[in-house]
Coordinates of C-alpha atoms and ligand atoms in Angstrom, one line a residue:
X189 CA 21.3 -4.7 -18.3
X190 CA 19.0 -7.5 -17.6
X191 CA 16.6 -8.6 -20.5
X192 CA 13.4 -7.7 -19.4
X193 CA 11.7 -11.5 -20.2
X194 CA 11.0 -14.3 -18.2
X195 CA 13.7 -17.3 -18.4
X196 CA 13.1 -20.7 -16.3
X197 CA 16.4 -21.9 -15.9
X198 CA 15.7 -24.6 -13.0
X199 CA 12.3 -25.2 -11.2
X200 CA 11.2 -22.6 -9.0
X201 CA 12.5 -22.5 -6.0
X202 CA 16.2 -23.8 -7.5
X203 CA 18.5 -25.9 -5.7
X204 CA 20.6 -23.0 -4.7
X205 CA 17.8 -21.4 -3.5
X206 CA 16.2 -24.4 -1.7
X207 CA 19.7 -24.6 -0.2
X208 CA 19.4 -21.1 0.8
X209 CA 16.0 -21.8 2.6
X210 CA 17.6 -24.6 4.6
X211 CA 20.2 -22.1 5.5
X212 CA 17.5 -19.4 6.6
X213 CA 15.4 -21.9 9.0
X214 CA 18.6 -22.1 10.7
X215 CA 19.1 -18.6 11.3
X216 CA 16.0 -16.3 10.7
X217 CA 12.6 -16.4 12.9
X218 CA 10.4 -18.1 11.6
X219 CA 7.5 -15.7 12.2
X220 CA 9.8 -14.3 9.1
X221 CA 8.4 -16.4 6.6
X222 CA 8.4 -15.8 2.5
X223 CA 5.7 -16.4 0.4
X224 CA 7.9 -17.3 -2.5
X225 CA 11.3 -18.8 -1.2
X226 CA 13.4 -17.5 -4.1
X227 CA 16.1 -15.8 -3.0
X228 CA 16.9 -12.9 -5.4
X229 CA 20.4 -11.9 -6.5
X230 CA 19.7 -8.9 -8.9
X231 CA 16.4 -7.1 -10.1
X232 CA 16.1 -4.6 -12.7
X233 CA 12.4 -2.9 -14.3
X234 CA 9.7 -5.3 -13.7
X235 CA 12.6 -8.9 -13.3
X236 CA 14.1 -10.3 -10.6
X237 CA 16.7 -12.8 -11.3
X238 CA 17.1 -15.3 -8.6
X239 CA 20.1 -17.4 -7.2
X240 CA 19.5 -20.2 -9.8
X241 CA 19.8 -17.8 -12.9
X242 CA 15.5 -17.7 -13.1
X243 CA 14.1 -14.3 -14.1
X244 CA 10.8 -13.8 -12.5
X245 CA 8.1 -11.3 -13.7
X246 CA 7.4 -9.5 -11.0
X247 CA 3.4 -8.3 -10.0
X248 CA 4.3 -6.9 -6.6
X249 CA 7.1 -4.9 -6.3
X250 CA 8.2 -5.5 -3.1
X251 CA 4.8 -4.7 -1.9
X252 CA 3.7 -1.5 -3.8
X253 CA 7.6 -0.5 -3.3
X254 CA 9.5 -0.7 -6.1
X255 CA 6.9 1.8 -8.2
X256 CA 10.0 3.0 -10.2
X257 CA 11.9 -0.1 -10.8
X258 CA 14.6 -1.7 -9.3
X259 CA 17.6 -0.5 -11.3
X260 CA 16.4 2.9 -11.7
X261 CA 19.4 4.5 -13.0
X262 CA 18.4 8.2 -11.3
X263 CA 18.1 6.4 -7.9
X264 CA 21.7 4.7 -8.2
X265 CA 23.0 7.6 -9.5
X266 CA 21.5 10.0 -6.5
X267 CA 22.0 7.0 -3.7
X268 CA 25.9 5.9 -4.6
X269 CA 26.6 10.1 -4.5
X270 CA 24.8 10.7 -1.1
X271 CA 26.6 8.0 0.2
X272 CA 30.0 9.1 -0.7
X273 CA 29.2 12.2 0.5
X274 CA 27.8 11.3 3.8
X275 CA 25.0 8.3 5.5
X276 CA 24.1 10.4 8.4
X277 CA 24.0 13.0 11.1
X278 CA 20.5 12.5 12.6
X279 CA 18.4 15.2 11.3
X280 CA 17.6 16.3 15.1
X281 CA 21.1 16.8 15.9
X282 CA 22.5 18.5 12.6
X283 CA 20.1 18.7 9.8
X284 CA 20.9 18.5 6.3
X285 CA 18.8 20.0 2.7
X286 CA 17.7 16.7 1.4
X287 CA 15.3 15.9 4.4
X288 CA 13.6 20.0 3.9
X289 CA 13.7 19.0 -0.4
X290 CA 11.5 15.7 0.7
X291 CA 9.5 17.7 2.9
X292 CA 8.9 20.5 0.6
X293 CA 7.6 18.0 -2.6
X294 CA 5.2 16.3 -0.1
X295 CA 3.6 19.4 1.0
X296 CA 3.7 20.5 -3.1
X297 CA 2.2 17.1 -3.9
X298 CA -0.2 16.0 -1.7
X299 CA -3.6 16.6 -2.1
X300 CA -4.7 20.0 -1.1
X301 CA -3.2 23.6 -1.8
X302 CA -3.2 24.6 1.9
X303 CA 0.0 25.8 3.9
X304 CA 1.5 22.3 5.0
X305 CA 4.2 20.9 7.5
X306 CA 5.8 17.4 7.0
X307 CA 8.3 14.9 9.2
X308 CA 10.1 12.0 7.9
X309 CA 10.1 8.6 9.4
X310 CA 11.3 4.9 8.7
X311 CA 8.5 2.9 7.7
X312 CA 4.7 2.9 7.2
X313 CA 4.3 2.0 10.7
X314 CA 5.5 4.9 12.2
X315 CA 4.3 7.3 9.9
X316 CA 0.6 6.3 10.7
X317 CA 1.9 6.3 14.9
X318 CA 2.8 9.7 14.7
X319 CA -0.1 10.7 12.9
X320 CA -2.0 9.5 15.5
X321 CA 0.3 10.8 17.8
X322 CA 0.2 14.5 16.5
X323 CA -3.7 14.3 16.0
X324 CA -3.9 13.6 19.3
X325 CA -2.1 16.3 20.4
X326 CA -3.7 18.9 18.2
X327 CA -7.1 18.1 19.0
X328 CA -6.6 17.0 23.0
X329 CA -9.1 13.7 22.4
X330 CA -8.1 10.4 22.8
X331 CA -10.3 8.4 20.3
X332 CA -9.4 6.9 17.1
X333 CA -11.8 5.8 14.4
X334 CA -10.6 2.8 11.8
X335 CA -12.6 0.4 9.5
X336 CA -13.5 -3.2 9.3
X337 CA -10.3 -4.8 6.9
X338 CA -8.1 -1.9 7.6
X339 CA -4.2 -2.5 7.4
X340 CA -2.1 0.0 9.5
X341 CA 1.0 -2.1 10.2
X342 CA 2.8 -4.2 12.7
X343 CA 3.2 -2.1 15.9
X344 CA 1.9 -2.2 18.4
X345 CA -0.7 0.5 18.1
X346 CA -0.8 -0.3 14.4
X347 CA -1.5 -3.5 15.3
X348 CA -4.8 -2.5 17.3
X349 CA -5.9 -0.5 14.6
X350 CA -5.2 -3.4 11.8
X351 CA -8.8 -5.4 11.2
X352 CA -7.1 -9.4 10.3
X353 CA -5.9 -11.2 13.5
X354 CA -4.2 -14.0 11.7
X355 CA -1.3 -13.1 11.1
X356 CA -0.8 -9.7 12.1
X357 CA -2.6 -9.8 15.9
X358 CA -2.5 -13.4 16.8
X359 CA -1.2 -13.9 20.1
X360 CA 0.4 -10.6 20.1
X361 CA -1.9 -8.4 22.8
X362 CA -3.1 -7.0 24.6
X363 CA -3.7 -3.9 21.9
X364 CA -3.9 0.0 22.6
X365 CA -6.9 1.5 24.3
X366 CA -9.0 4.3 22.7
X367 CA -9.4 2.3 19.0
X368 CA -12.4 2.0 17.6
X369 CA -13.5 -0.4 14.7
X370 CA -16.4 0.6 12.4
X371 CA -17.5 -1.2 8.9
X372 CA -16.0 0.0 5.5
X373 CA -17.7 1.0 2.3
X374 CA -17.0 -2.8 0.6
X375 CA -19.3 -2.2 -2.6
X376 CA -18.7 -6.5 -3.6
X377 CA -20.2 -7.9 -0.4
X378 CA -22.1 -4.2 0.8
X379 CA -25.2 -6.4 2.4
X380 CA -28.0 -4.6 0.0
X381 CA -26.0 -4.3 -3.2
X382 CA -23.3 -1.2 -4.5
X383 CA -25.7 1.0 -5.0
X384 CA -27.1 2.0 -1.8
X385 CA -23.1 1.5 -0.6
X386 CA -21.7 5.2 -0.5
X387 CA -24.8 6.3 1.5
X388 CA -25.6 3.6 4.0
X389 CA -21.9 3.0 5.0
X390 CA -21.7 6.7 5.2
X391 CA -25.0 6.7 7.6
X392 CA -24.0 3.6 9.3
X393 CA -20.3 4.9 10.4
X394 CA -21.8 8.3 11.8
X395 CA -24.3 6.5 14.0
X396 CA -22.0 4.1 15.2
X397 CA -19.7 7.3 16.3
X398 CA -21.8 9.1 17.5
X399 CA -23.8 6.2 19.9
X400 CA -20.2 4.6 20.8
X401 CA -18.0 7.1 21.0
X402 CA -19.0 10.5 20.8
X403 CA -18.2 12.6 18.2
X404 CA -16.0 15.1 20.9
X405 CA -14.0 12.6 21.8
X406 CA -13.0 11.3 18.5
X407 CA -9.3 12.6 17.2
X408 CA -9.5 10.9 14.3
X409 CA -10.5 8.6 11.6
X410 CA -8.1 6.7 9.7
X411 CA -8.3 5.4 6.6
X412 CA -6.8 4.4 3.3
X413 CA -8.3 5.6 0.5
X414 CA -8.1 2.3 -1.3
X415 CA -7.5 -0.4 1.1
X416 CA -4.9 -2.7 0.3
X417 CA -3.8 -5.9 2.8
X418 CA -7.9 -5.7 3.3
X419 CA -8.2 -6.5 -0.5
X420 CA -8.0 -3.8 -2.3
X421 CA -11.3 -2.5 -1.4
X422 CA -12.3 1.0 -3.2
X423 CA -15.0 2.7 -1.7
X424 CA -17.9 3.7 -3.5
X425 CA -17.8 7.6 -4.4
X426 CA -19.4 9.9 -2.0
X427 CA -18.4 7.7 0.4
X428 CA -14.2 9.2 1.1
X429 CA -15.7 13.2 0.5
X430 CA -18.7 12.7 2.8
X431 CA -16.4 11.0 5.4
X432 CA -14.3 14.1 5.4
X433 CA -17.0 16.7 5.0
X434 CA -18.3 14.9 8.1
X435 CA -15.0 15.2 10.2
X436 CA -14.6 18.6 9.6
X437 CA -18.0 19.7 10.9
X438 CA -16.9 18.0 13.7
X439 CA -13.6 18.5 14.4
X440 CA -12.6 15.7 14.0
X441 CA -9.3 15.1 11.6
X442 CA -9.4 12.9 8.7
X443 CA -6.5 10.9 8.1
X444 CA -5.3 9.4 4.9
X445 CA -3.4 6.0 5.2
X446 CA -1.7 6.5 1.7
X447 CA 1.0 4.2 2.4
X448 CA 0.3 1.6 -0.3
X449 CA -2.0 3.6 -2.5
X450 CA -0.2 6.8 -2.9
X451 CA 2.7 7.8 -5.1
X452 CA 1.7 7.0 -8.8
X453 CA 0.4 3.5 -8.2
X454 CA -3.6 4.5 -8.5
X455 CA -3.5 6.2 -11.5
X456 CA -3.2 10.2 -9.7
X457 CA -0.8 11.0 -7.6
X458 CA -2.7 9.9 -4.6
X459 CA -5.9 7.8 -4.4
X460 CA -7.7 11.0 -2.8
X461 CA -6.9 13.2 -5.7
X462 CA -9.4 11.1 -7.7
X463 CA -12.8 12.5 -5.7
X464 CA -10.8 15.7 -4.7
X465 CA -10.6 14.8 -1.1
X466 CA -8.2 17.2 0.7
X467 CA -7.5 15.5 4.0
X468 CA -6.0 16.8 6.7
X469 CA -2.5 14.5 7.7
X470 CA -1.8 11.9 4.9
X471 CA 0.7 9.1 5.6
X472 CA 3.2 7.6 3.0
X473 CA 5.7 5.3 2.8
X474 CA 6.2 2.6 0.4
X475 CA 6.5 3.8 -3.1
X476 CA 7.9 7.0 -2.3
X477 CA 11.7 6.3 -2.2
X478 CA 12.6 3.1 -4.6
X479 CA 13.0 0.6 -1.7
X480 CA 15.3 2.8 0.3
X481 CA 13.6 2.9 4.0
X482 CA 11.5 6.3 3.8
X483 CA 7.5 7.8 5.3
X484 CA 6.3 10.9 6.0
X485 CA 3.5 12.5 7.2
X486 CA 2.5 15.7 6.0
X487 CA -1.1 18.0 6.7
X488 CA -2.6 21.0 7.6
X489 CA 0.7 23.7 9.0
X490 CA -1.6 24.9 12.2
X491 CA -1.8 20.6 12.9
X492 CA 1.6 19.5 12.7
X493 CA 2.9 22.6 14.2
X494 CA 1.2 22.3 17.2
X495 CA 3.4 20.0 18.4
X496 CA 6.5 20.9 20.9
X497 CA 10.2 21.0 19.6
X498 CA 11.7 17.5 20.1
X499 CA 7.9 15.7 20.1
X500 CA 8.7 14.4 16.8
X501 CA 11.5 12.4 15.3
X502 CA 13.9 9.4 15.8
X503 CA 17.7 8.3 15.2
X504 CA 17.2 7.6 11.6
X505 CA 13.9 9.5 10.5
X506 CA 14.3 10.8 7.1
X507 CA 17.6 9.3 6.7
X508 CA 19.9 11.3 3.5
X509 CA 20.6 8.5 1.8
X510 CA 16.1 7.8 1.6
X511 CA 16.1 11.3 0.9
X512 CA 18.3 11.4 -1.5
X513 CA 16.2 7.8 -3.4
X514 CA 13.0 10.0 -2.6
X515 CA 13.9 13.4 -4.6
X516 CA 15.1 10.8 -7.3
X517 CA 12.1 8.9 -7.5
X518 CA 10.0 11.7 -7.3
X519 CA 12.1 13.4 -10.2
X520 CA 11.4 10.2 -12.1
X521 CA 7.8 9.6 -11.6
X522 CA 7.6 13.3 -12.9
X523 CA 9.1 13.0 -15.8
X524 CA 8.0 9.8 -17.1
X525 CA 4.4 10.6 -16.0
X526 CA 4.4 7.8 -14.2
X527 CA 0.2 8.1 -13.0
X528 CA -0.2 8.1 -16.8
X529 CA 1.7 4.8 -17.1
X530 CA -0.5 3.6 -14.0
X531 CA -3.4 4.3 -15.8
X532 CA -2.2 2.8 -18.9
X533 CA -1.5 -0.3 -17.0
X534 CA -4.9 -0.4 -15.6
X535 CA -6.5 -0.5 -19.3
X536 CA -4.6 -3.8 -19.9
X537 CA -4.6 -5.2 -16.5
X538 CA -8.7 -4.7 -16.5
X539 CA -9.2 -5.6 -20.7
X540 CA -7.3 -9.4 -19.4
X541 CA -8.9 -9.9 -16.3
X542 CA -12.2 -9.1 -17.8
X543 CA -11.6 -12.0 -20.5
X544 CA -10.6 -14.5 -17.6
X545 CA -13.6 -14.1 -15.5
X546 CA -16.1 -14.7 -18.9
X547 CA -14.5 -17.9 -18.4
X548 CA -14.0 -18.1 -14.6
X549 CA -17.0 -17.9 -13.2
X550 CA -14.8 -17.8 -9.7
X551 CA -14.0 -14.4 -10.5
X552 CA -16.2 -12.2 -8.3
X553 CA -14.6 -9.1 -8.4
X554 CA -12.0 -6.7 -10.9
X555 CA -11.6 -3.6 -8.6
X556 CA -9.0 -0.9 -8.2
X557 CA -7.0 2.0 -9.8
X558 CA -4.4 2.3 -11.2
X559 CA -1.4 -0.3 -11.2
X560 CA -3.8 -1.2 -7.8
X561 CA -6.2 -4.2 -9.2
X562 CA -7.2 -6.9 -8.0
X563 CA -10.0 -9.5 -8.5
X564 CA -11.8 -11.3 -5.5
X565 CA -12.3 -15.4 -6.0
X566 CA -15.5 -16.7 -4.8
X567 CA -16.5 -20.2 -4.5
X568 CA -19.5 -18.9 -6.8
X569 CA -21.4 -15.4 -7.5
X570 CA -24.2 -16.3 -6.1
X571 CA -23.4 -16.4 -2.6
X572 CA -19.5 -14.9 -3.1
X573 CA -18.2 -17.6 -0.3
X574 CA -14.6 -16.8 -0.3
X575 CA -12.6 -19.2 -2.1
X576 CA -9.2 -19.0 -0.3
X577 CA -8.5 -22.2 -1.4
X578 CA -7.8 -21.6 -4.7
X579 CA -6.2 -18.3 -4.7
X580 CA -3.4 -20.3 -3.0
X581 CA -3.7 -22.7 -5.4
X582 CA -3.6 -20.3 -8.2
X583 CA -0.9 -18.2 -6.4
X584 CA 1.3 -21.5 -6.1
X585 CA 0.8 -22.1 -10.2
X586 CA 1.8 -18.7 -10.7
X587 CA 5.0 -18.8 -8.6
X588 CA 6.3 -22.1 -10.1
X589 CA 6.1 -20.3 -13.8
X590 CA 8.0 -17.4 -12.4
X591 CA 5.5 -15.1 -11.5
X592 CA 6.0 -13.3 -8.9
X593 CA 2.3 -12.5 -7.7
X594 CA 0.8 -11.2 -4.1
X595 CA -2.3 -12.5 -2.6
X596 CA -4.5 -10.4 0.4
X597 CA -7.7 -9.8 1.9
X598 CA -9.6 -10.5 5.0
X599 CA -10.7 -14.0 4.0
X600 CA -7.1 -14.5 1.5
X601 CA -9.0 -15.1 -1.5
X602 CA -8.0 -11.6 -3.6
X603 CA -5.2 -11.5 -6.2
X604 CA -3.3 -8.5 -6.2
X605 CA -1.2 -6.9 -8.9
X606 CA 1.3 -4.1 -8.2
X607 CA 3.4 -4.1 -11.5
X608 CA 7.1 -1.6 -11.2
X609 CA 4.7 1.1 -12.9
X610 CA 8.1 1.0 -15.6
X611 CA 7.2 -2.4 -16.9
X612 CA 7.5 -2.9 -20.0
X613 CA 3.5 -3.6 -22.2
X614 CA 5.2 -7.0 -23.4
X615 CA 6.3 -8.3 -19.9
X616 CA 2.6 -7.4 -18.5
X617 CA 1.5 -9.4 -21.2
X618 CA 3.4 -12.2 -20.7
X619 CA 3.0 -12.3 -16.8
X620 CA -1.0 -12.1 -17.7
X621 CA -0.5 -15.2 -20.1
X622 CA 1.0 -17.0 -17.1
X623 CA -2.1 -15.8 -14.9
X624 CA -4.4 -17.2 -17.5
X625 CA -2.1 -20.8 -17.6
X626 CA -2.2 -20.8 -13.9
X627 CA -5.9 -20.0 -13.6
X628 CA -6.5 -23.4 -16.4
X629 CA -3.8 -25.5 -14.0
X630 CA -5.7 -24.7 -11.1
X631 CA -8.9 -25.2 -11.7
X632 CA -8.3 -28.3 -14.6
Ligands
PLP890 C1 2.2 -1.5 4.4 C2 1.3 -0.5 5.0 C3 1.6 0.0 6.2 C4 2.8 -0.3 7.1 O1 3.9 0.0 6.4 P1 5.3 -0.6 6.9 O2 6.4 0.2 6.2 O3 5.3 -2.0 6.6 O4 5.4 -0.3 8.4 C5 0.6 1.0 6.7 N1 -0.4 1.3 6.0 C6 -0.7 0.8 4.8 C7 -2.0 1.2 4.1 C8 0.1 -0.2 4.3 O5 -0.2 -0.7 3.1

């Protein structure tokens, strides 16, 4: 059991892992890099103890990952007997119940009551490939709608659909054809204000569809419910349910990127359950199996069957032992409620953050859902110039008191916190205290 409290035992990073680092440069890419350079032995709830003996509060979970906890004793339990039993067979070549058990909660759980099909994958990546792939194939057209500070992943047709160059596109073309790029519902810097946001970003995102593309041509449009490497931008309601509305009147399928916002972390069990928005594929990854490599996409039955035998798959798609963390995790989030807890979390995340900026005038922005907040740092609120700057700086302050904290955004100036949704209301408190310290050392 590790004690679920903070404990500096050397600075941060320690010699052992400063040691560590030197060890990495000598071995790993360096387009590999780490934001925080401790190198983590053991993790348990919402700690991760390091090489040096520090326990670190962790605010990011691995990325949105972790939504259960590291140490979750129904995943080690349900992970150490697959294993023993067997790691795989490749589900194309002899198939096995955990992958149909995966398959069967995220029809049951994803938004919508209509008959539904699902297939596994390895990472976020690929689930939002084959989506594309089988939308493609459903609807025989070639386009592909996504949004100004959209996140997709690291492939290469991911890539082309991601909005930030640096990092993710830098020197890494040419991109896939048939993408298009139109502007997001982004309520904070929406040119005339949030109110008119929902409607004009609505209007705005038709026309541009319909001048540049063509509505028959259009497959798809692809888009995260609440976007997160963008900065954890929620769109203004109206905006998600007359997107879809729209789509469907044209055929045109709407796709859910609930790779970082689905599973628990926005308060439901996905971000699209919140304005009832039944869409037709929805990707996820991330929080769905505790850490262990796991995405799926599931939608409409008459979509995802149209595809051939043998058009979907891979070697290790919906690998047993994922499954096995998935049906676990699932099985956990039930029982503990863990939206509930997301919610929960968001009442004290927002009550703090809403303190700190009636001192900080540098805070913008508090937005999200869920265990999904963030707050956007501006050099002033006047004319909300981005200060990236300082969100490095404050990130940095956080990190050296063992904080394990996550910026993101187009311009790298929003904080991000994606809390295990098991921590514990005493370690959220203390991680905030080391916001607030880091906030006064940054700016003193
Ligand atoms: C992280 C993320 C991806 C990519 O997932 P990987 O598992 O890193 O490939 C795709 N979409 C969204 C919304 C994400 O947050």
């Amino acid at each position: 059991m590790i004690q679920q409290k903070r404990v500096l035992a050397t600075d941060i990073p320690g010699p052992r892992s400063t040691q560590l680092q030197a060890r990495k440069s000598g071995a790993v890419a360096a387009g590999v890099s780490a934001g925080l350079p401790v190198y983590i032995e053991k993790a348990e709830g919402g700690i991760l103890v390091d090489a040096d003996g520090n326990q670190l509060i962790d605010f990011g979970s691995g990325i949105a990952v972790t939504t259960v906890g590291n140490g979750n004793p129904r995943i080690i339990e349900a992970v150490t007997k697959q294993i023993a039993d067997f790691t795989h067979t490749c589900f194309m070549v002899t198939p096995y119940e955990e992958y149909v058990a995966v398959c069967e909660k995220l029809n049951e759980l994803t938004p919508g009551d209509h008959e539904k099909r699902s297939a596994l994958f390895n990472s976020g990546a690929e689930a939002v490939e084959n989506a594309v792939k089988v939308a493609r194939h459903y609807t025989g057209r070639d386009a592909i709608v996504t949004f100004d500070h959209a996140y997709h992943g690291r492939t290469n047709l991911t890539m082309g659909m991601t909005a930030k160059n640096m990092p993710y596109k830098q020197g890494f073309g040419p991109f896939a054809s048939e993408i298009y790029r139109v502007p997001m519902a982004y309520p904070y810097r929406w040119p005339t204000g949030p109110q008119g946001c929902a409607t004009e970003a609505l209007e705005v995102v038709k026309s541009q569809i319909h001048t540049q593309i063509g509505e028959e041509n259009v497959a798809a449009v692809v888009i995260e419910p609440i976007q997160g490497e963008g900065g954890f931008i929620v769109p203004p309601a109206g905006f998600l349910s007359g997107l879809a509305d729209w789509c469907r009147e044209h055929g045109i399928l709407f796709i859910a990127d609930e790779v970082q916002s689905g599973f628990c972390r926005s308060g439901s069990w996905f971000a699209c359950d919140d304005e009832g928005v039944v869409p037709d594929l929805v990707t996820t990854a991330k929080g769905i199996a505790g850490g262990m490599p796991l995405a799926g996409v599931t939608g409409r039955k008459e979509i995802m069957d149209a595809v051939h035998g043998g058009g979907l798959g891979g070697t290790y798609g919906g690998n047993p032992v994922a499954c096995a963390a998935a049906l676990a995790s699932i099985e956990t989030m039930e029982a503990e409620d863990l939206p509930g807890r997301a919610r929960e979390i968001e009442a004290i995340l927002r009550g703090r953050l809403e303190k700190l900026a009636a001192t900080y005038d540098t805070i913008g922005d508090i937005r999200g859902r869920g265990a999904m907040i963030a707050i956007e740092l501006v050099e002033d609120r006047e004319t909300k110039a981005p200060a990236s700057a300082l969100a490095a700086a404050i990130n940095k302050a956080c990190h050296e008191r063992g904080l394990v904290t996550l910026t993101c955004g187009s311009y790298g100036n929003v904080f991000r916190f994606l809390p295990p949704l098991v921590i514990g209301d005493e370690l959220l408190a203390e991680g905030l205290d080391i916001l607030e310290e880091a906030f006064a050392a940054a700016t003193s």
